[in-house]
Amino acid sequence: MSALGFRCVVAAVCVTFGLAFWKAAAGPTAVAQIKSRQDKLRDMGGALKAINDELKKRTIDWDNTVVPNAQTIKDRSGYLLNWFPKGSGPESGVKTYALPAIWQNNDDFVTLGKVAQVEAAKLNQVALSKDANALKAQVEAMGKACKACHDNYRSPDSEKEDEN
């Protein structure tokens, strides 16, 4: 092997190990960010489902189900826009349903996130008022706010997995 060929092999090995080291060093942070985000969003979805399920019952359990779940949605929504730092999308190499459009159309994403925050605060207020008709309307509004974001910024593959 010529000296030039040997240097190319050494350079290729260094680049390969450098990239592997960089991915390993960045990996745990991205994994933690994405897992945390997914857990919190799943909690919010579960809380909204629990409230919606209460609406189907003859008697609504306001104190043990509706009010605490509405509070969870409100509290978590306040941090929603912080859960999507650059580098925590598909480019991280971690399985995520967050589409690159979040960062490409960030102004729109932020607008939709703020709408969700407003709807979550309203949901909490309605839950505290214990008005079943208002709750039904606000659960629908909250669902629409979630859907508006999911339609453009969440992979359709996530819907298939949610069904399983």
mmCIF file with all atom_site columns, C-alpha atoms in Angstrom:
data_model
loop_
_atom_site.group_PDB
_atom_site.id
_atom_site.type_symbol
_atom_site.label_atom_id
_atom_site.label_alt_id
_atom_site.label_comp_id
_atom_site.label_asym_id
_atom_site.label_entity_id
_atom_site.label_seq_id
_atom_site.pdbx_PDB_ins_code
_atom_site.Cartn_x
_atom_site.Cartn_y
_atom_site.Cartn_z
_atom_site.occupancy
_atom_site.B_iso_or_equiv
_atom_site.pdbx_formal_charge
_atom_site.auth_seq_id
_atom_site.auth_comp_id
_atom_site.auth_asym_id
_atom_site.auth_atom_id
_atom_site.pdbx_PDB_model_num
ATOM 1   C CA . MET A 1 1   ? 0.000   0.000  0.000  1.00 0.00 ? 1   MET A CA 1
ATOM 2   C CA . SER A 1 2   ? 1.332   3.417  -0.861 1.00 0.00 ? 2   SER A CA 1
ATOM 3   C CA . ALA A 1 3   ? 1.854   6.115  1.753  1.00 0.00 ? 3   ALA A CA 1
ATOM 4   C CA . LEU A 1 4   ? -1.089  8.050  0.285  1.00 0.00 ? 4   LEU A CA 1
ATOM 5   C CA . GLY A 1 5   ? -3.339  4.975  0.474  1.00 0.00 ? 5   GLY A CA 1
ATOM 6   C CA . PHE A 1 6   ? -2.293  4.340  4.050  1.00 0.00 ? 6   PHE A CA 1
ATOM 7   C CA . ARG A 1 7   ? -3.084  7.962  5.009  1.00 0.00 ? 7   ARG A CA 1
ATOM 8   C CA . CYS A 1 8   ? -6.507  7.661  3.388  1.00 0.00 ? 8   CYS A CA 1
ATOM 9   C CA . VAL A 1 9   ? -7.255  4.507  5.360  1.00 0.00 ? 9   VAL A CA 1
ATOM 10  C CA . VAL A 1 10  ? -6.104  6.154  8.600  1.00 0.00 ? 10  VAL A CA 1
ATOM 11  C CA . ALA A 1 11  ? -8.206  9.237  7.825  1.00 0.00 ? 11  ALA A CA 1
ATOM 12  C CA . ALA A 1 12  ? -11.260 7.103  7.076  1.00 0.00 ? 12  ALA A CA 1
ATOM 13  C CA . VAL A 1 13  ? -10.844 5.197  10.341 1.00 0.00 ? 13  VAL A CA 1
ATOM 14  C CA . CYS A 1 14  ? -10.462 8.459  12.282 1.00 0.00 ? 14  CYS A CA 1
ATOM 15  C CA . VAL A 1 15  ? -13.583 9.930  10.677 1.00 0.00 ? 15  VAL A CA 1
ATOM 16  C CA . THR A 1 16  ? -15.546 6.741  11.366 1.00 0.00 ? 16  THR A CA 1
ATOM 17  C CA . PHE A 1 17  ? -14.496 6.642  15.029 1.00 0.00 ? 17  PHE A CA 1
ATOM 18  C CA . GLY A 1 18  ? -15.043 10.390 15.338 1.00 0.00 ? 18  GLY A CA 1
ATOM 19  C CA . LEU A 1 19  ? -18.598 10.109 13.997 1.00 0.00 ? 19  LEU A CA 1
ATOM 20  C CA . ALA A 1 20  ? -19.324 7.114  16.211 1.00 0.00 ? 20  ALA A CA 1
ATOM 21  C CA . PHE A 1 21  ? -18.002 8.987  19.237 1.00 0.00 ? 21  PHE A CA 1
ATOM 22  C CA . TRP A 1 22  ? -20.037 12.092 18.359 1.00 0.00 ? 22  TRP A CA 1
ATOM 23  C CA . LYS A 1 23  ? -23.228 10.063 17.941 1.00 0.00 ? 23  LYS A CA 1
ATOM 24  C CA . ALA A 1 24  ? -22.606 8.208  21.210 1.00 0.00 ? 24  ALA A CA 1
ATOM 25  C CA . ALA A 1 25  ? -21.921 11.483 23.025 1.00 0.00 ? 25  ALA A CA 1
ATOM 26  C CA . ALA A 1 26  ? -25.004 13.219 21.595 1.00 0.00 ? 26  ALA A CA 1
ATOM 27  C CA . GLY A 1 27  ? -27.217 10.141 21.736 1.00 0.00 ? 27  GLY A CA 1
ATOM 28  C CA . PRO A 1 28  ? -28.119 9.993  25.434 1.00 0.00 ? 28  PRO A CA 1
ATOM 29  C CA . THR A 1 29  ? -29.257 13.633 25.464 1.00 0.00 ? 29  THR A CA 1
ATOM 30  C CA . ALA A 1 30  ? -31.438 13.191 22.389 1.00 0.00 ? 30  ALA A CA 1
ATOM 31  C CA . VAL A 1 31  ? -32.838 9.919  23.723 1.00 0.00 ? 31  VAL A CA 1
ATOM 32  C CA . ALA A 1 32  ? -33.675 11.534 27.066 1.00 0.00 ? 32  ALA A CA 1
ATOM 33  C CA . GLN A 1 33  ? -35.263 14.594 25.435 1.00 0.00 ? 33  GLN A CA 1
ATOM 34  C CA . ILE A 1 34  ? -37.391 12.546 23.077 1.00 0.00 ? 34  ILE A CA 1
ATOM 35  C CA . LYS A 1 35  ? -38.469 10.001 25.699 1.00 0.00 ? 35  LYS A CA 1
ATOM 36  C CA . SER A 1 36  ? -39.401 12.753 28.129 1.00 0.00 ? 36  SER A CA 1
ATOM 37  C CA . ARG A 1 37  ? -41.371 14.577 25.424 1.00 0.00 ? 37  ARG A CA 1
ATOM 38  C CA . GLN A 1 38  ? -43.185 11.406 24.391 1.00 0.00 ? 38  GLN A CA 1
ATOM 39  C CA . ASP A 1 39  ? -44.041 10.533 27.989 1.00 0.00 ? 39  ASP A CA 1
ATOM 40  C CA . LYS A 1 40  ? -45.438 13.994 28.703 1.00 0.00 ? 40  LYS A CA 1
ATOM 41  C CA . LEU A 1 41  ? -47.452 14.125 25.495 1.00 0.00 ? 41  LEU A CA 1
ATOM 42  C CA . ARG A 1 42  ? -48.776 10.630 26.189 1.00 0.00 ? 42  ARG A CA 1
ATOM 43  C CA . ASP A 1 43  ? -49.799 11.787 29.681 1.00 0.00 ? 43  ASP A CA 1
ATOM 44  C CA . MET A 1 44  ? -51.638 14.752 28.189 1.00 0.00 ? 44  MET A CA 1
ATOM 45  C CA . GLY A 1 45  ? -53.426 12.528 25.676 1.00 0.00 ? 45  GLY A CA 1
ATOM 46  C CA . GLY A 1 46  ? -54.362 10.079 28.414 1.00 0.00 ? 46  GLY A CA 1
ATOM 47  C CA . ALA A 1 47  ? -55.679 12.910 30.576 1.00 0.00 ? 47  ALA A CA 1
ATOM 48  C CA . LEU A 1 48  ? -57.834 14.243 27.728 1.00 0.00 ? 48  LEU A CA 1
ATOM 49  C CA . LYS A 1 49  ? -59.134 10.732 27.055 1.00 0.00 ? 49  LYS A CA 1
ATOM 50  C CA . ALA A 1 50  ? -59.996 10.271 30.743 1.00 0.00 ? 50  ALA A CA 1
ATOM 51  C CA . ILE A 1 51  ? -61.998 13.500 30.722 1.00 0.00 ? 51  ILE A CA 1
ATOM 52  C CA . ASN A 1 52  ? -63.737 12.535 27.487 1.00 0.00 ? 52  ASN A CA 1
ATOM 53  C CA . ASP A 1 53  ? -64.582 9.115  28.964 1.00 0.00 ? 53  ASP A CA 1
ATOM 54  C CA . GLU A 1 54  ? -66.118 10.817 32.017 1.00 0.00 ? 54  GLU A CA 1
ATOM 55  C CA . LEU A 1 55  ? -68.431 12.760 29.714 1.00 0.00 ? 55  LEU A CA 1
ATOM 56  C CA . LYS A 1 56  ? -69.905 9.446  28.554 1.00 0.00 ? 56  LYS A CA 1
ATOM 57  C CA . LYS A 1 57  ? -70.893 8.420  32.071 1.00 0.00 ? 57  LYS A CA 1
ATOM 58  C CA . ARG A 1 58  ? -74.192 9.115  33.784 1.00 0.00 ? 58  ARG A CA 1
ATOM 59  C CA . THR A 1 59  ? -72.419 10.877 36.664 1.00 0.00 ? 59  THR A CA 1
ATOM 60  C CA . ILE A 1 60  ? -69.185 12.812 36.128 1.00 0.00 ? 60  ILE A CA 1
ATOM 61  C CA . ASP A 1 61  ? -66.464 12.380 38.736 1.00 0.00 ? 61  ASP A CA 1
ATOM 62  C CA . TRP A 1 62  ? -65.256 15.952 38.802 1.00 0.00 ? 62  TRP A CA 1
ATOM 63  C CA . ASP A 1 63  ? -62.972 15.793 41.833 1.00 0.00 ? 63  ASP A CA 1
ATOM 64  C CA . ASN A 1 64  ? -61.110 12.557 41.156 1.00 0.00 ? 64  ASN A CA 1
ATOM 65  C CA . THR A 1 65  ? -60.986 12.511 37.372 1.00 0.00 ? 65  THR A CA 1
ATOM 66  C CA . VAL A 1 66  ? -61.925 15.683 35.509 1.00 0.00 ? 66  VAL A CA 1
ATOM 67  C CA . VAL A 1 67  ? -60.283 18.370 37.642 1.00 0.00 ? 67  VAL A CA 1
ATOM 68  C CA . PRO A 1 68  ? -56.923 16.590 38.171 1.00 0.00 ? 68  PRO A CA 1
ATOM 69  C CA . ASN A 1 69  ? -56.674 15.583 34.514 1.00 0.00 ? 69  ASN A CA 1
ATOM 70  C CA . ALA A 1 70  ? -57.528 19.097 33.321 1.00 0.00 ? 70  ALA A CA 1
ATOM 71  C CA . GLN A 1 71  ? -54.857 20.415 35.681 1.00 0.00 ? 71  GLN A CA 1
ATOM 72  C CA . THR A 1 72  ? -52.329 17.959 34.219 1.00 0.00 ? 72  THR A CA 1
ATOM 73  C CA . ILE A 1 73  ? -53.110 19.131 30.686 1.00 0.00 ? 73  ILE A CA 1
ATOM 74  C CA . LYS A 1 74  ? -52.845 22.795 31.677 1.00 0.00 ? 74  LYS A CA 1
ATOM 75  C CA . ASP A 1 75  ? -49.610 22.312 33.606 1.00 0.00 ? 75  ASP A CA 1
ATOM 76  C CA . ARG A 1 76  ? -47.904 20.249 30.924 1.00 0.00 ? 76  ARG A CA 1
ATOM 77  C CA . SER A 1 77  ? -49.048 22.504 28.073 1.00 0.00 ? 77  SER A CA 1
ATOM 78  C CA . GLY A 1 78  ? -47.156 25.403 29.629 1.00 0.00 ? 78  GLY A CA 1
ATOM 79  C CA . TYR A 1 79  ? -43.909 23.644 28.741 1.00 0.00 ? 79  TYR A CA 1
ATOM 80  C CA . LEU A 1 80  ? -45.024 22.178 25.423 1.00 0.00 ? 80  LEU A CA 1
ATOM 81  C CA . LEU A 1 81  ? -42.947 24.447 23.221 1.00 0.00 ? 81  LEU A CA 1
ATOM 82  C CA . ASN A 1 82  ? -39.783 23.665 25.198 1.00 0.00 ? 82  ASN A CA 1
ATOM 83  C CA . TRP A 1 83  ? -40.025 19.959 24.384 1.00 0.00 ? 83  TRP A CA 1
ATOM 84  C CA . PHE A 1 84  ? -38.840 20.318 20.795 1.00 0.00 ? 84  PHE A CA 1
ATOM 85  C CA . PRO A 1 85  ? -35.257 21.642 20.833 1.00 0.00 ? 85  PRO A CA 1
ATOM 86  C CA . LYS A 1 86  ? -33.330 21.544 17.585 1.00 0.00 ? 86  LYS A CA 1
ATOM 87  C CA . GLY A 1 87  ? -31.697 18.187 17.127 1.00 0.00 ? 87  GLY A CA 1
ATOM 88  C CA . SER A 1 88  ? -34.521 16.226 18.783 1.00 0.00 ? 88  SER A CA 1
ATOM 89  C CA . GLY A 1 89  ? -36.222 15.250 15.551 1.00 0.00 ? 89  GLY A CA 1
ATOM 90  C CA . PRO A 1 90  ? -35.627 12.336 13.194 1.00 0.00 ? 90  PRO A CA 1
ATOM 91  C CA . GLU A 1 91  ? -32.070 13.552 12.543 1.00 0.00 ? 91  GLU A CA 1
ATOM 92  C CA . SER A 1 92  ? -31.184 12.460 16.087 1.00 0.00 ? 92  SER A CA 1
ATOM 93  C CA . GLY A 1 93  ? -31.393 8.823  15.018 1.00 0.00 ? 93  GLY A CA 1
ATOM 94  C CA . VAL A 1 94  ? -33.921 8.180  17.796 1.00 0.00 ? 94  VAL A CA 1
ATOM 95  C CA . LYS A 1 95  ? -37.403 6.926  16.916 1.00 0.00 ? 95  LYS A CA 1
ATOM 96  C CA . THR A 1 96  ? -39.716 9.918  17.057 1.00 0.00 ? 96  THR A CA 1
ATOM 97  C CA . TYR A 1 97  ? -42.932 10.868 15.325 1.00 0.00 ? 97  TYR A CA 1
ATOM 98  C CA . ALA A 1 98  ? -42.003 14.535 15.366 1.00 0.00 ? 98  ALA A CA 1
ATOM 99  C CA . LEU A 1 99  ? -41.692 15.604 11.742 1.00 0.00 ? 99  LEU A CA 1
ATOM 100 C CA . PRO A 1 100 ? -38.887 17.874 10.460 1.00 0.00 ? 100 PRO A CA 1
ATOM 101 C CA . ALA A 1 101 ? -41.636 20.384 9.593  1.00 0.00 ? 101 ALA A CA 1
ATOM 102 C CA . ILE A 1 102 ? -41.632 21.406 13.291 1.00 0.00 ? 102 ILE A CA 1
ATOM 103 C CA . TRP A 1 103 ? -38.270 23.067 12.833 1.00 0.00 ? 103 TRP A CA 1
ATOM 104 C CA . GLN A 1 104 ? -38.791 24.064 9.187  1.00 0.00 ? 104 GLN A CA 1
ATOM 105 C CA . ASN A 1 105 ? -42.089 25.865 9.932  1.00 0.00 ? 105 ASN A CA 1
ATOM 106 C CA . ASN A 1 106 ? -41.328 26.774 13.505 1.00 0.00 ? 106 ASN A CA 1
ATOM 107 C CA . ASP A 1 107 ? -43.391 29.990 13.563 1.00 0.00 ? 107 ASP A CA 1
ATOM 108 C CA . ASP A 1 108 ? -46.541 28.046 12.650 1.00 0.00 ? 108 ASP A CA 1
ATOM 109 C CA . PHE A 1 109 ? -45.678 25.293 15.123 1.00 0.00 ? 109 PHE A CA 1
ATOM 110 C CA . VAL A 1 110 ? -45.232 27.867 17.896 1.00 0.00 ? 110 VAL A CA 1
ATOM 111 C CA . THR A 1 111 ? -48.557 29.508 16.995 1.00 0.00 ? 111 THR A CA 1
ATOM 112 C CA . LEU A 1 112 ? -50.352 26.158 17.204 1.00 0.00 ? 112 LEU A CA 1
ATOM 113 C CA . GLY A 1 113 ? -48.597 25.369 20.482 1.00 0.00 ? 113 GLY A CA 1
ATOM 114 C CA . LYS A 1 114 ? -49.767 28.665 21.964 1.00 0.00 ? 114 LYS A CA 1
ATOM 115 C CA . VAL A 1 115 ? -53.328 27.935 20.861 1.00 0.00 ? 115 VAL A CA 1
ATOM 116 C CA . ALA A 1 116 ? -53.098 24.558 22.631 1.00 0.00 ? 116 ALA A CA 1
ATOM 117 C CA . GLN A 1 117 ? -51.865 26.319 25.775 1.00 0.00 ? 117 GLN A CA 1
ATOM 118 C CA . VAL A 1 118 ? -54.832 28.720 25.704 1.00 0.00 ? 118 VAL A CA 1
ATOM 119 C CA . GLU A 1 119 ? -57.294 25.869 25.178 1.00 0.00 ? 119 GLU A CA 1
ATOM 120 C CA . ALA A 1 120 ? -55.692 23.908 28.021 1.00 0.00 ? 120 ALA A CA 1
ATOM 121 C CA . ALA A 1 121 ? -56.084 26.861 30.397 1.00 0.00 ? 121 ALA A CA 1
ATOM 122 C CA . LYS A 1 122 ? -59.740 27.176 29.348 1.00 0.00 ? 122 LYS A CA 1
ATOM 123 C CA . LEU A 1 123 ? -60.228 23.440 29.889 1.00 0.00 ? 123 LEU A CA 1
ATOM 124 C CA . ASN A 1 124 ? -58.886 23.760 33.412 1.00 0.00 ? 124 ASN A CA 1
ATOM 125 C CA . GLN A 1 125 ? -61.218 26.683 34.171 1.00 0.00 ? 125 GLN A CA 1
ATOM 126 C CA . VAL A 1 126 ? -64.223 24.798 32.802 1.00 0.00 ? 126 VAL A CA 1
ATOM 127 C CA . ALA A 1 127 ? -63.312 21.724 34.854 1.00 0.00 ? 127 ALA A CA 1
ATOM 128 C CA . LEU A 1 128 ? -63.206 23.850 37.988 1.00 0.00 ? 128 LEU A CA 1
ATOM 129 C CA . SER A 1 129 ? -66.636 25.300 37.153 1.00 0.00 ? 129 SER A CA 1
ATOM 130 C CA . LYS A 1 130 ? -68.073 21.752 36.953 1.00 0.00 ? 130 LYS A CA 1
ATOM 131 C CA . ASP A 1 131 ? -70.321 22.668 34.027 1.00 0.00 ? 131 ASP A CA 1
ATOM 132 C CA . ALA A 1 132 ? -70.839 19.480 31.959 1.00 0.00 ? 132 ALA A CA 1
ATOM 133 C CA . ASN A 1 133 ? -72.028 21.274 28.797 1.00 0.00 ? 133 ASN A CA 1
ATOM 134 C CA . ALA A 1 134 ? -69.119 23.698 28.870 1.00 0.00 ? 134 ALA A CA 1
ATOM 135 C CA . LEU A 1 135 ? -66.752 20.791 29.526 1.00 0.00 ? 135 LEU A CA 1
ATOM 136 C CA . LYS A 1 136 ? -68.007 18.913 26.495 1.00 0.00 ? 136 LYS A CA 1
ATOM 137 C CA . ALA A 1 137 ? -67.461 21.957 24.270 1.00 0.00 ? 137 ALA A CA 1
ATOM 138 C CA . GLN A 1 138 ? -64.012 22.633 25.708 1.00 0.00 ? 138 GLN A CA 1
ATOM 139 C CA . VAL A 1 139 ? -62.874 19.016 25.372 1.00 0.00 ? 139 VAL A CA 1
ATOM 140 C CA . GLU A 1 140 ? -63.809 19.304 21.706 1.00 0.00 ? 140 GLU A CA 1
ATOM 141 C CA . ALA A 1 141 ? -61.863 22.586 21.380 1.00 0.00 ? 141 ALA A CA 1
ATOM 142 C CA . MET A 1 142 ? -58.850 21.034 23.110 1.00 0.00 ? 142 MET A CA 1
ATOM 143 C CA . GLY A 1 143 ? -59.013 18.023 20.806 1.00 0.00 ? 143 GLY A CA 1
ATOM 144 C CA . LYS A 1 144 ? -59.080 20.301 17.769 1.00 0.00 ? 144 LYS A CA 1
ATOM 145 C CA . ALA A 1 145 ? -56.029 22.171 19.055 1.00 0.00 ? 145 ALA A CA 1
ATOM 146 C CA . CYS A 1 146 ? -54.162 18.889 19.462 1.00 0.00 ? 146 CYS A CA 1
ATOM 147 C CA . LYS A 1 147 ? -55.259 17.668 16.053 1.00 0.00 ? 147 LYS A CA 1
ATOM 148 C CA . ALA A 1 148 ? -54.192 20.907 14.322 1.00 0.00 ? 148 ALA A CA 1
ATOM 149 C CA . CYS A 1 149 ? -50.641 20.276 15.421 1.00 0.00 ? 149 CYS A CA 1
ATOM 150 C CA . HIS A 1 150 ? -50.724 16.524 14.815 1.00 0.00 ? 150 HIS A CA 1
ATOM 151 C CA . ASP A 1 151 ? -52.018 16.987 11.263 1.00 0.00 ? 151 ASP A CA 1
ATOM 152 C CA . ASN A 1 152 ? -48.884 18.848 10.163 1.00 0.00 ? 152 ASN A CA 1
ATOM 153 C CA . TYR A 1 153 ? -46.187 17.999 12.663 1.00 0.00 ? 153 TYR A CA 1
ATOM 154 C CA . ARG A 1 154 ? -46.698 14.394 13.755 1.00 0.00 ? 154 ARG A CA 1
ATOM 155 C CA . SER A 1 155 ? -45.974 11.413 11.546 1.00 0.00 ? 155 SER A CA 1
ATOM 156 C CA . PRO A 1 156 ? -49.039 9.483  10.361 1.00 0.00 ? 156 PRO A CA 1
ATOM 157 C CA . ASP A 1 157 ? -47.146 6.341  11.428 1.00 0.00 ? 157 ASP A CA 1
ATOM 158 C CA . SER A 1 158 ? -47.863 7.293  15.035 1.00 0.00 ? 158 SER A CA 1
ATOM 159 C CA . GLU A 1 159 ? -51.586 6.831  14.461 1.00 0.00 ? 159 GLU A CA 1
ATOM 160 C CA . LYS A 1 160 ? -51.010 3.224  13.407 1.00 0.00 ? 160 LYS A CA 1
ATOM 161 C CA . GLU A 1 161 ? -48.974 2.553  16.540 1.00 0.00 ? 161 GLU A CA 1
ATOM 162 C CA . ASP A 1 162 ? -51.557 4.306  18.753 1.00 0.00 ? 162 ASP A CA 1
ATOM 163 C CA . GLU A 1 163 ? -54.193 1.862  17.486 1.00 0.00 ? 163 GLU A CA 1
ATOM 164 C CA . ASN A 1 164 ? -52.143 -1.156 18.628 1.00 0.00 ? 164 ASN A CA 1
#
